[in-house]
mmCIF file of C-alpha atoms and ligand atoms in Angstrom:
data_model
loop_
_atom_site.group_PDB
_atom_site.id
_atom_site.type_symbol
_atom_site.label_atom_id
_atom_site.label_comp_id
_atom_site.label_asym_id
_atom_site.label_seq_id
_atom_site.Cartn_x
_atom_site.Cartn_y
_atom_site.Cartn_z
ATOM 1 C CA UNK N 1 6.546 30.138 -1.931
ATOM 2 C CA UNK N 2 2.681 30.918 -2.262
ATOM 3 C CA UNK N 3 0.621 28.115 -2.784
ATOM 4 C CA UNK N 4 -3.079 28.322 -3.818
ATOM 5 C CA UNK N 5 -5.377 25.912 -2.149
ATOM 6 C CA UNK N 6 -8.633 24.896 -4.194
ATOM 7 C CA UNK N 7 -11.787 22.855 -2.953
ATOM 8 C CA UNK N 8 -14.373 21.316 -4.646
ATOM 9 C CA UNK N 9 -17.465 19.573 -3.870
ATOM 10 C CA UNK N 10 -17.538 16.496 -6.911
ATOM 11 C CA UNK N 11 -14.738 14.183 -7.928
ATOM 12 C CA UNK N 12 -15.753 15.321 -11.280
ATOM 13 C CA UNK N 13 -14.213 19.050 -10.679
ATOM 14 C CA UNK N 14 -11.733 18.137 -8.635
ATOM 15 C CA UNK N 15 -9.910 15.611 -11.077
ATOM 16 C CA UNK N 16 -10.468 18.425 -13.913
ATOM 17 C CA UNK N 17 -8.491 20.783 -11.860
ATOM 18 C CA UNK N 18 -5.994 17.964 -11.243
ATOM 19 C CA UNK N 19 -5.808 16.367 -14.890
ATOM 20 C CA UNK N 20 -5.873 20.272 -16.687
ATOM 21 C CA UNK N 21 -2.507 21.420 -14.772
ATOM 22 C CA UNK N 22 0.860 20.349 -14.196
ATOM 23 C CA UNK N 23 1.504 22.389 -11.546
ATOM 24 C CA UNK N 24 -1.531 20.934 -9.529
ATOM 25 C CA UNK N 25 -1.311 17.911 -6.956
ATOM 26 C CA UNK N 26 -4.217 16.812 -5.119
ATOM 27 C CA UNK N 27 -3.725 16.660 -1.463
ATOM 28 C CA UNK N 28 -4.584 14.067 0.778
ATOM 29 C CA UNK N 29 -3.685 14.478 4.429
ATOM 30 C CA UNK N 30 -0.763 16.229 3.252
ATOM 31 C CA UNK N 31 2.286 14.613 5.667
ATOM 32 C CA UNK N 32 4.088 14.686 2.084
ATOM 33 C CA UNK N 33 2.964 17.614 0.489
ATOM 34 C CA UNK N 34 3.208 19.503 3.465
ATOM 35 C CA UNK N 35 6.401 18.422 4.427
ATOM 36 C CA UNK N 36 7.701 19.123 0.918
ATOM 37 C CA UNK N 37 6.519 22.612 1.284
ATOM 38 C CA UNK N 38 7.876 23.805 4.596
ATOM 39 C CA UNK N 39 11.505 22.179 3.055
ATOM 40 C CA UNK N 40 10.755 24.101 0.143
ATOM 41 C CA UNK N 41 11.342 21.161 -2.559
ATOM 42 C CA UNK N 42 7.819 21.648 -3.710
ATOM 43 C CA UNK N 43 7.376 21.606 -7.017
ATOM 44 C CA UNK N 44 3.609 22.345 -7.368
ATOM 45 C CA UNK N 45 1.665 25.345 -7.137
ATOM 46 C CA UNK N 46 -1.711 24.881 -6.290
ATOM 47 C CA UNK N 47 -3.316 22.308 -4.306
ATOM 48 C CA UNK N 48 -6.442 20.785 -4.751
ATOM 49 C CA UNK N 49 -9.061 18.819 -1.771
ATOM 50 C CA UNK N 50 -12.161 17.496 -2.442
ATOM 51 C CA UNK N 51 -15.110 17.167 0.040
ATOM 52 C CA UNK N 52 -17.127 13.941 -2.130
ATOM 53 C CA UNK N 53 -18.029 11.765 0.570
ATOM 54 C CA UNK N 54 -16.863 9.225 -1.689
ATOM 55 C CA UNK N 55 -13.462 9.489 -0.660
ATOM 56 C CA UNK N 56 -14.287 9.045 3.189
ATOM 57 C CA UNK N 57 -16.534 6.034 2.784
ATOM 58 C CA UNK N 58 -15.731 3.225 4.320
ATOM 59 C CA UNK N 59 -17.625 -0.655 3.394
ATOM 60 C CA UNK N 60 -16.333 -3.322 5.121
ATOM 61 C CA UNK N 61 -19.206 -5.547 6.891
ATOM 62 C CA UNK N 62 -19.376 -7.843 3.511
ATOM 63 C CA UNK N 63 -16.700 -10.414 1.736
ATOM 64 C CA UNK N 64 -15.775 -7.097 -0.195
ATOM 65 C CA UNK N 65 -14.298 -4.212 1.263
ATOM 66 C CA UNK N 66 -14.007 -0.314 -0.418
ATOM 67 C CA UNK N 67 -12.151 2.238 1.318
ATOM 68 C CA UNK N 68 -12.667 5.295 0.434
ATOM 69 C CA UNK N 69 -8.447 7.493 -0.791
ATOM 70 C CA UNK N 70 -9.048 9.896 2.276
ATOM 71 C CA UNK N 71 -9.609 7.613 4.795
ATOM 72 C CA UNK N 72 -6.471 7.584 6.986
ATOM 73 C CA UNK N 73 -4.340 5.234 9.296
ATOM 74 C CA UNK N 74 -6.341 6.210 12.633
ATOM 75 C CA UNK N 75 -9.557 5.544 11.145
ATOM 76 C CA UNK N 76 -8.817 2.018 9.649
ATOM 77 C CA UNK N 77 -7.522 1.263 13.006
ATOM 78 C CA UNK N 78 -10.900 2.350 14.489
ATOM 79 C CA UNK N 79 -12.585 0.104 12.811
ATOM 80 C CA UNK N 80 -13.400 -3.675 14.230
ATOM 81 C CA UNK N 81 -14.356 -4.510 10.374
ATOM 82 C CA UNK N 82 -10.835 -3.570 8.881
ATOM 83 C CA UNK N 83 -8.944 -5.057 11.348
ATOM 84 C CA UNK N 84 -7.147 -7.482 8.472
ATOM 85 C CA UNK N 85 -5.229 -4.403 7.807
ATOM 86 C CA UNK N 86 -4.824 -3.042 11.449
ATOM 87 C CA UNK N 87 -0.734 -4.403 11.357
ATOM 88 C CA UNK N 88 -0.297 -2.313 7.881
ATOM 89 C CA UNK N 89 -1.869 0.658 9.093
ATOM 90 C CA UNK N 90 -0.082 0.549 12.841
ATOM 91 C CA UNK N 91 2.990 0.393 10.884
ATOM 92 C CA UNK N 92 2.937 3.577 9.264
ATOM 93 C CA UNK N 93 4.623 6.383 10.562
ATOM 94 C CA UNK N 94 3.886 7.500 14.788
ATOM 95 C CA UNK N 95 0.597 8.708 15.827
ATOM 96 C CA UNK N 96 0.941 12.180 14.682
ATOM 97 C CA UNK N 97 1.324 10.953 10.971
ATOM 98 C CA UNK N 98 -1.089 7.869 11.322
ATOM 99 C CA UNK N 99 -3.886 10.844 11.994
ATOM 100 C CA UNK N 100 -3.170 12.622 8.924
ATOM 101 C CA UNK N 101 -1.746 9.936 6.216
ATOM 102 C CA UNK N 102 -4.665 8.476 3.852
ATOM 103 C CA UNK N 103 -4.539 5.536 1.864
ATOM 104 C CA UNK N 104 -4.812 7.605 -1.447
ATOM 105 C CA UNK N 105 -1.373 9.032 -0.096
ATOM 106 C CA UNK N 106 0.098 6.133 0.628
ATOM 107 C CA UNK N 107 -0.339 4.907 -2.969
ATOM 108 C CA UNK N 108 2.088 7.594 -4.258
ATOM 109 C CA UNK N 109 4.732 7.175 -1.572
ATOM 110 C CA UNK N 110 7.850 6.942 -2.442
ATOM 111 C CA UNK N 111 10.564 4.452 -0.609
ATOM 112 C CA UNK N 112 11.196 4.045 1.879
ATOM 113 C CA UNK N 113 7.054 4.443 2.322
ATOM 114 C CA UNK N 114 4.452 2.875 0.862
ATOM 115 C CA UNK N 115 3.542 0.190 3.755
ATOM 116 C CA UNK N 116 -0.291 -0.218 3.339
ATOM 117 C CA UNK N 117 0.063 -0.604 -0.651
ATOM 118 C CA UNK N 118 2.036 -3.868 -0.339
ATOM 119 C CA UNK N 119 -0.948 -5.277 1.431
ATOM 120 C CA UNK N 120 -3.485 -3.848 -0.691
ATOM 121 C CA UNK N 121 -1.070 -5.248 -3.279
ATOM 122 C CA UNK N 122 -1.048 -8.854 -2.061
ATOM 123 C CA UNK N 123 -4.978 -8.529 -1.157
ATOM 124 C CA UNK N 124 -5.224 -7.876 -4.989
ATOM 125 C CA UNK N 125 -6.879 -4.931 -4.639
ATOM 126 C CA UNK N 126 -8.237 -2.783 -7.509
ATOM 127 C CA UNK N 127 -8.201 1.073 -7.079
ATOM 128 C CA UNK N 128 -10.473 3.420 -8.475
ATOM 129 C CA UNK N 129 -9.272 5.787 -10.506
ATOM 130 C CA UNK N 130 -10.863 9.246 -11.835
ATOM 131 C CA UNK N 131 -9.189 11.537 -14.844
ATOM 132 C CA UNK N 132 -12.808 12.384 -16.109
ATOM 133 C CA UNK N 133 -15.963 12.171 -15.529
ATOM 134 C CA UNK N 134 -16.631 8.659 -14.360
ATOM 135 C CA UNK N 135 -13.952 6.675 -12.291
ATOM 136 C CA UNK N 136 -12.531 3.643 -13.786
ATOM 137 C CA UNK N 137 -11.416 0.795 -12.314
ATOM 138 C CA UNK N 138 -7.554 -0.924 -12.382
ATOM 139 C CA UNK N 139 -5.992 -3.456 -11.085
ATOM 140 C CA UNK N 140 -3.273 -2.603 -8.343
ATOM 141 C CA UNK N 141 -0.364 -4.264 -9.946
ATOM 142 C CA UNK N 142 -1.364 -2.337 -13.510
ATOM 143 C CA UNK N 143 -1.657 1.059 -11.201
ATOM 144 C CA UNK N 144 1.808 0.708 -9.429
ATOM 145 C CA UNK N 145 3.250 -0.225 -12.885
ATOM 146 C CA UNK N 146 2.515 3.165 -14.206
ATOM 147 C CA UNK N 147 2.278 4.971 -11.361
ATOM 148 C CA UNK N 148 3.673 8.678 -12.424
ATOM 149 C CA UNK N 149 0.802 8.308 -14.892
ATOM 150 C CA UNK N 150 -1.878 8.316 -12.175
ATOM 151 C CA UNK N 151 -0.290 11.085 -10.063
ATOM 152 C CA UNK N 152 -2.617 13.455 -12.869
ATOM 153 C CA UNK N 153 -6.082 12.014 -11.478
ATOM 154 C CA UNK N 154 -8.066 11.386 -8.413
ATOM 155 C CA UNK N 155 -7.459 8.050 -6.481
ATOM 156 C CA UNK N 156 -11.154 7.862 -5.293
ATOM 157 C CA UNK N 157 -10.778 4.362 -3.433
ATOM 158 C CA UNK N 158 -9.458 0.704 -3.240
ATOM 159 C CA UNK N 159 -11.541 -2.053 -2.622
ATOM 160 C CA UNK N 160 -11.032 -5.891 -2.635
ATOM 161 C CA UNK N 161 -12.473 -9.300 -1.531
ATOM 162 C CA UNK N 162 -11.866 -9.910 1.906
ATOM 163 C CA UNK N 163 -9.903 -13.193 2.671
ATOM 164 C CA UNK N 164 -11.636 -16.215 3.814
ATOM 165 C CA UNK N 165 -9.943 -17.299 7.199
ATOM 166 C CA UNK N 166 -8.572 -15.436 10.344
ATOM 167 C CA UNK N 167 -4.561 -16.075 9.059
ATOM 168 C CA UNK N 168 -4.786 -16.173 5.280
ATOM 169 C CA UNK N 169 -3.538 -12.593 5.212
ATOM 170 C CA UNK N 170 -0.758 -11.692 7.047
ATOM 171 C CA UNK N 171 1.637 -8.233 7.253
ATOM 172 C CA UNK N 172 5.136 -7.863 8.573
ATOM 173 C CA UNK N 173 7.140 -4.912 8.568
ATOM 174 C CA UNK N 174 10.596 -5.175 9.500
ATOM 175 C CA UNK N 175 12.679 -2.110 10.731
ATOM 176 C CA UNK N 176 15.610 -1.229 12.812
ATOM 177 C CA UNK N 177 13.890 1.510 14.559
ATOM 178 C CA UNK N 178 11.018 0.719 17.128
ATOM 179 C CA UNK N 179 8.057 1.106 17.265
ATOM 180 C CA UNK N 180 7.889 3.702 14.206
ATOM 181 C CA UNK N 181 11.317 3.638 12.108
ATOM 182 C CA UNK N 182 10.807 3.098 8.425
ATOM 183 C CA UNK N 183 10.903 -0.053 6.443
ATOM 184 C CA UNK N 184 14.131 -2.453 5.415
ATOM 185 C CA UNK N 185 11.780 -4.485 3.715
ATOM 186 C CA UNK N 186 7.810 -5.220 4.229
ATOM 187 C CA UNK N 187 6.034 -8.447 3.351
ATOM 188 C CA UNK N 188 2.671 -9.218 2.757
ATOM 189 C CA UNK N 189 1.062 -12.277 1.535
ATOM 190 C CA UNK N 190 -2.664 -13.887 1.074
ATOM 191 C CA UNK N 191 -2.632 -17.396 2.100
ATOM 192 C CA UNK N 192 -6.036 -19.031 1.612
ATOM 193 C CA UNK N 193 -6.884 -22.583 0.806
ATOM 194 C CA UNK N 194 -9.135 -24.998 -0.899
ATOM 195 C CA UNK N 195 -9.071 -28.677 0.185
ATOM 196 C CA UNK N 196 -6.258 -27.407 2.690
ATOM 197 C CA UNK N 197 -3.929 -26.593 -0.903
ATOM 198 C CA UNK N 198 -3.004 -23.121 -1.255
ATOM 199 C CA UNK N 199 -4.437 -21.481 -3.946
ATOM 200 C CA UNK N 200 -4.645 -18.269 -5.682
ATOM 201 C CA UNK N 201 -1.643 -17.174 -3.452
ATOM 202 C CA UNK N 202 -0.435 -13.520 -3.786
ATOM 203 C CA UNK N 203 2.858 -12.225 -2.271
ATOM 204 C CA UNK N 204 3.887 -8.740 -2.052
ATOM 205 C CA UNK N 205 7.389 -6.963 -1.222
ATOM 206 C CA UNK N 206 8.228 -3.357 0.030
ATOM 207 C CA UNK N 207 11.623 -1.977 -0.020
ATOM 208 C CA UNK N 208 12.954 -4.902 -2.355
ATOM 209 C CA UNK N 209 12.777 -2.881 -5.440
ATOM 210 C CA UNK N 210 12.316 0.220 -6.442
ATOM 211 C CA UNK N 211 8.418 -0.158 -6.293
ATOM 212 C CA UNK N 212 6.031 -2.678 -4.254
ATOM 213 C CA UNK N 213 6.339 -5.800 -6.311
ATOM 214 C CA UNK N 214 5.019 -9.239 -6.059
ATOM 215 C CA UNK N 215 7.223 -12.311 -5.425
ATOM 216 C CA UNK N 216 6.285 -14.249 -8.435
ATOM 217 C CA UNK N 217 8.868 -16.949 -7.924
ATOM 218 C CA UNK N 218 7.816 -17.276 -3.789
ATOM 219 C CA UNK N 219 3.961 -17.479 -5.521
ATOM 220 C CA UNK N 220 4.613 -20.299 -7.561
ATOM 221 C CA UNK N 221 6.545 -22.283 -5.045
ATOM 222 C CA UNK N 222 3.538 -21.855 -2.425
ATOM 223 C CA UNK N 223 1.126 -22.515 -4.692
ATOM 224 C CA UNK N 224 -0.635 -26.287 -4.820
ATOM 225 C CA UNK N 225 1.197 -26.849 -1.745
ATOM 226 C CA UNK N 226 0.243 -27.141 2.376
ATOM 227 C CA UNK N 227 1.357 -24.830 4.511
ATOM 228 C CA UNK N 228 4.121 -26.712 6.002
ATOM 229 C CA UNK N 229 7.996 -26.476 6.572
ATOM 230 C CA UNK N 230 9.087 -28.377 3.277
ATOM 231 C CA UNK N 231 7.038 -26.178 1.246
ATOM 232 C CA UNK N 232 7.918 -22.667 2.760
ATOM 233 C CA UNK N 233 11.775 -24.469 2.999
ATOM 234 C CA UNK N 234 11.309 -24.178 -1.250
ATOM 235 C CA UNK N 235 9.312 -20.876 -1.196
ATOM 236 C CA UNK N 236 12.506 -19.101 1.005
ATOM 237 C CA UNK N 237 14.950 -20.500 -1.267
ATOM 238 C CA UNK N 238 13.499 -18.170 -3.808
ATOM 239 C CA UNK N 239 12.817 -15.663 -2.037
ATOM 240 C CA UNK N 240 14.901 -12.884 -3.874
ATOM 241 C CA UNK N 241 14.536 -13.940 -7.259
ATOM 242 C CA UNK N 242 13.277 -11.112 -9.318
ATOM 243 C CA UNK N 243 14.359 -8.300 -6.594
ATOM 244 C CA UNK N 244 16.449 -5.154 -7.065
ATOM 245 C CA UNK N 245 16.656 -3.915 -3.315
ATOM 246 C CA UNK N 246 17.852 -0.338 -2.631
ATOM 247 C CA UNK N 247 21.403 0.518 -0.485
ATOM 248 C CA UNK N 248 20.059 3.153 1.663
ATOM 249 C CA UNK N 249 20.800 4.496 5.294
ATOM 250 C CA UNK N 250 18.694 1.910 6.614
ATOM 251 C CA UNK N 251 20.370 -1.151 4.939
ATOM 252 C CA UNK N 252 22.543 -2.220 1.727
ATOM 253 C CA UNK N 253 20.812 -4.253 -1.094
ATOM 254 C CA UNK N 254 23.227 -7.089 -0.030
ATOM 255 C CA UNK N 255 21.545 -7.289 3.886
ATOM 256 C CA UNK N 256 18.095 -7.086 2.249
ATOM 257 C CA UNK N 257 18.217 -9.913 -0.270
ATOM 258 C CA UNK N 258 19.948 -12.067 2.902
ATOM 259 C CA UNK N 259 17.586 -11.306 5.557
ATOM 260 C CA UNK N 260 14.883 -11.660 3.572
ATOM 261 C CA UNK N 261 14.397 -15.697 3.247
ATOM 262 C CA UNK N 262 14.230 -15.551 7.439
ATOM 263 C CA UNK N 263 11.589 -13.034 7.508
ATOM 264 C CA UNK N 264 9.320 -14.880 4.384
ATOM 265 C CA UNK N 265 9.663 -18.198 6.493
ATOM 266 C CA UNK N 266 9.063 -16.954 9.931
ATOM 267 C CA UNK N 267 5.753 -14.851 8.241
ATOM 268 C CA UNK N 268 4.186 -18.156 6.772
ATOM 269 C CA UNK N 269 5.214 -20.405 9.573
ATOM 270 C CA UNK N 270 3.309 -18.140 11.636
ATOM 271 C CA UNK N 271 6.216 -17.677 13.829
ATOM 272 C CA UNK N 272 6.432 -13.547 13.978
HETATM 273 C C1 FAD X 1 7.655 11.433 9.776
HETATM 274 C C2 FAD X 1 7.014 10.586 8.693
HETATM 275 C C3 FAD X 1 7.018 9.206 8.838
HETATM 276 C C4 FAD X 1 6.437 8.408 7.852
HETATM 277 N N1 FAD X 1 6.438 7.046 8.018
HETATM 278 C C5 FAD X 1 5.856 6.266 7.090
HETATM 279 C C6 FAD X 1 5.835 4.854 7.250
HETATM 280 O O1 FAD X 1 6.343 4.299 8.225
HETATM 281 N N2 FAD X 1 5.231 4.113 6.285
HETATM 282 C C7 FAD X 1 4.655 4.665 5.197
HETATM 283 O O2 FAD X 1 4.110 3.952 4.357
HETATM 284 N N3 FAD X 1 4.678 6.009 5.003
HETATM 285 C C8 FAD X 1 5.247 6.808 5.921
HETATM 286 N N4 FAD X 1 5.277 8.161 5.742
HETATM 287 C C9 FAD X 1 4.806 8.723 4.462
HETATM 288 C C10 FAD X 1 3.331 9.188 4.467
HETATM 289 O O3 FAD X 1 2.962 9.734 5.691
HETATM 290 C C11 FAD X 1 2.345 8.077 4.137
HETATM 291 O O4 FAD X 1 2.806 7.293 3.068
HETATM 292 C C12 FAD X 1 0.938 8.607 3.845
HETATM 293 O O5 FAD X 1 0.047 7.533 3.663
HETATM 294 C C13 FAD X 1 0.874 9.569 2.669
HETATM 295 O O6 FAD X 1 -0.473 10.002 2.619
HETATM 296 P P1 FAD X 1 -0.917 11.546 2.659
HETATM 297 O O7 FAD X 1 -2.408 11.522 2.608
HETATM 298 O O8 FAD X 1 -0.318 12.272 3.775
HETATM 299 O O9 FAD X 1 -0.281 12.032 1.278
HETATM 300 P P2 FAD X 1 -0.113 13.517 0.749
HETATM 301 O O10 FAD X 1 1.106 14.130 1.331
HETATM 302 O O11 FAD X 1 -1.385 14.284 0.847
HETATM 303 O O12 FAD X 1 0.142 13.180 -0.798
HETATM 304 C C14 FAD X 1 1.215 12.369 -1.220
HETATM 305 C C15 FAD X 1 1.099 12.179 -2.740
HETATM 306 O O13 FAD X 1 -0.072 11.394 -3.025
HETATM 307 C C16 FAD X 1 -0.936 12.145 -3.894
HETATM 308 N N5 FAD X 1 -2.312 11.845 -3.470
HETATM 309 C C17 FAD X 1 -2.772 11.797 -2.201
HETATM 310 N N6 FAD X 1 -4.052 11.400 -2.204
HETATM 311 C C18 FAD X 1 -4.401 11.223 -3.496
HETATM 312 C C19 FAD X 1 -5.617 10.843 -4.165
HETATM 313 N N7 FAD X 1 -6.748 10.523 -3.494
HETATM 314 N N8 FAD X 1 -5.606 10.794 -5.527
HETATM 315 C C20 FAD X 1 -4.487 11.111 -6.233
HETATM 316 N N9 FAD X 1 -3.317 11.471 -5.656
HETATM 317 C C21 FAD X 1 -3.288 11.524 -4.311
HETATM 318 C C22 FAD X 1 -0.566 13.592 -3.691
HETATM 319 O O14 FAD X 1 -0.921 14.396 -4.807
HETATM 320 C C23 FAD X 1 0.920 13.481 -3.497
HETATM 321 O O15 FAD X 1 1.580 13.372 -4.747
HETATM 322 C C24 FAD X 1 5.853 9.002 6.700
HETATM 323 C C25 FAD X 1 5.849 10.387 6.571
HETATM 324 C C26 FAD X 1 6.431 11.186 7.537
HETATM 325 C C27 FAD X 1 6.387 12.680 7.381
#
């Protein structure tokens, strides 16, 4: 199968070329594009990069941090300033993909993928979207809700406010396969505190439905309360609630909604 490669200089052209065809997916480092080629399931025709340093730009020395679609696993792990999302990053794939895979990619990853998202999704982050001229900003949960959607525009960056605290944001990735298998399930969760309360606590799944979701029931239960075993003892009894886990060749819905409780506690008892 041919397929026609297109580059432009502006976001502006490239998401025209994007939004105006069907048959046109924009490529980021291209380990699933690619991939999809050479098996020849493709089912585009032309793809489209963009050289905007926009989408390479990385700002991270503040309490916010943007980070740019293109910017890929390696190069958040080269960087002392991201290193919040160094365990997300590390997790994704083996070195060979790592060097390639962007977060802009990782976005529209399908499970079993989609490590990184689930912490951008507990970090709250909002990702910057363009279809047009101007890029417009959405909250993560409202982008991975209507993801599909988004798939016909330019992912120019995600950017959100760094947590306050060395372990109010933590990552685990649990797989059979070490150091680089895929995911059974993935947790994040953003832990920070006021008066030593939790508060404004976000918690994020991969793998325990068919799209990153947050634990809204695990939220609630934290929420208000310290850190401590009575509190995360209520937060893993409701652990599942609200989950629709896959059966796959990695694990059966049944294992993931019981192993799940002893990975939640162990990742907020700090004991991974
Ligand atoms: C062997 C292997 C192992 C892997 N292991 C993991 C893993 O452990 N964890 C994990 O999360 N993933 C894994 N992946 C999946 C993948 O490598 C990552 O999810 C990666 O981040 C995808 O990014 P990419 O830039 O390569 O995407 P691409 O292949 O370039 O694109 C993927 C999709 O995203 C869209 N897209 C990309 N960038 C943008 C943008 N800026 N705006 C709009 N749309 C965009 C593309 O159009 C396409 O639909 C693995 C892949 C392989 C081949």
């Amino acid at each position: 199968m041919t397929v026609r490669l297109q580059t432009f200089e502006t976001l502006r052209d490239a998401s025209t070329a994007v939004v105006g065809d069907s048959s046109t997916r924009f490529l980021g480092g291209g380990t699933l594009l690619v991939r999809a080629l050479n098996e020849e399931v493709a089912d585009f025709s032309t793809l489209v990069r963009c050289t905007d340093r926009a989408l390479t730009e990385v700002r991270a020395s503040g309490s916010r941090v943007r980070i740019g679609a293109g910017v890929t696993m390696t190069r958040i792990l080269a960087s002392s300033e991201l290193a919040l999302l160094h365990s997300a990053a590390r997790s994704v794939g083996g070195p060979a993909v790592r060097a390639q895979a962007t977060v802009g990619g990782n976005l529209f990853a399908p499970p079993p993928y989609g490590d990184l998202v689930v912490a951008l999704l507990a970090l709250g982050a909002r990702v910057s979207v363009q279809s047009g001229f101007s890029p417009r900003e959405i909250a993560i949960d409202e982008f991975l809700r209507d993801r599909d959607s988004h798939s016909r525009a330019v992912v120019v960056a995600v950017e959100f406010a760094r947590p306050r605290g060395e372990r109010s944001f933590r990552f685990l990735k649990v797989s059979k396969v070490r150091p680089k298998g895929v995911s059974l399930l993935t947790i994040a969760a953003r832990l920070e505190d006021s008066a030593r309360r939790l508060s404004s606590v976000r918690v994020a799944y991969g793998n325990m439905a068919p799209a990153p979701m947050r634990a809204a029931a695990v939220e609630r239960a934290l929420e208000g309360g310290r850190l401590e075993r009575s509190t995360v003892e209520e937060a893993a009894a409701v652990a599942a609630d609200g989950c629709s886990p896959p059966t796959d060749a990695i694990a059966s819905a049944w294992y993931r909604r019981e192993v799940l409780p002893v990975h939640l506690s162990r990742l907020l008892l700090d004991q991974g």
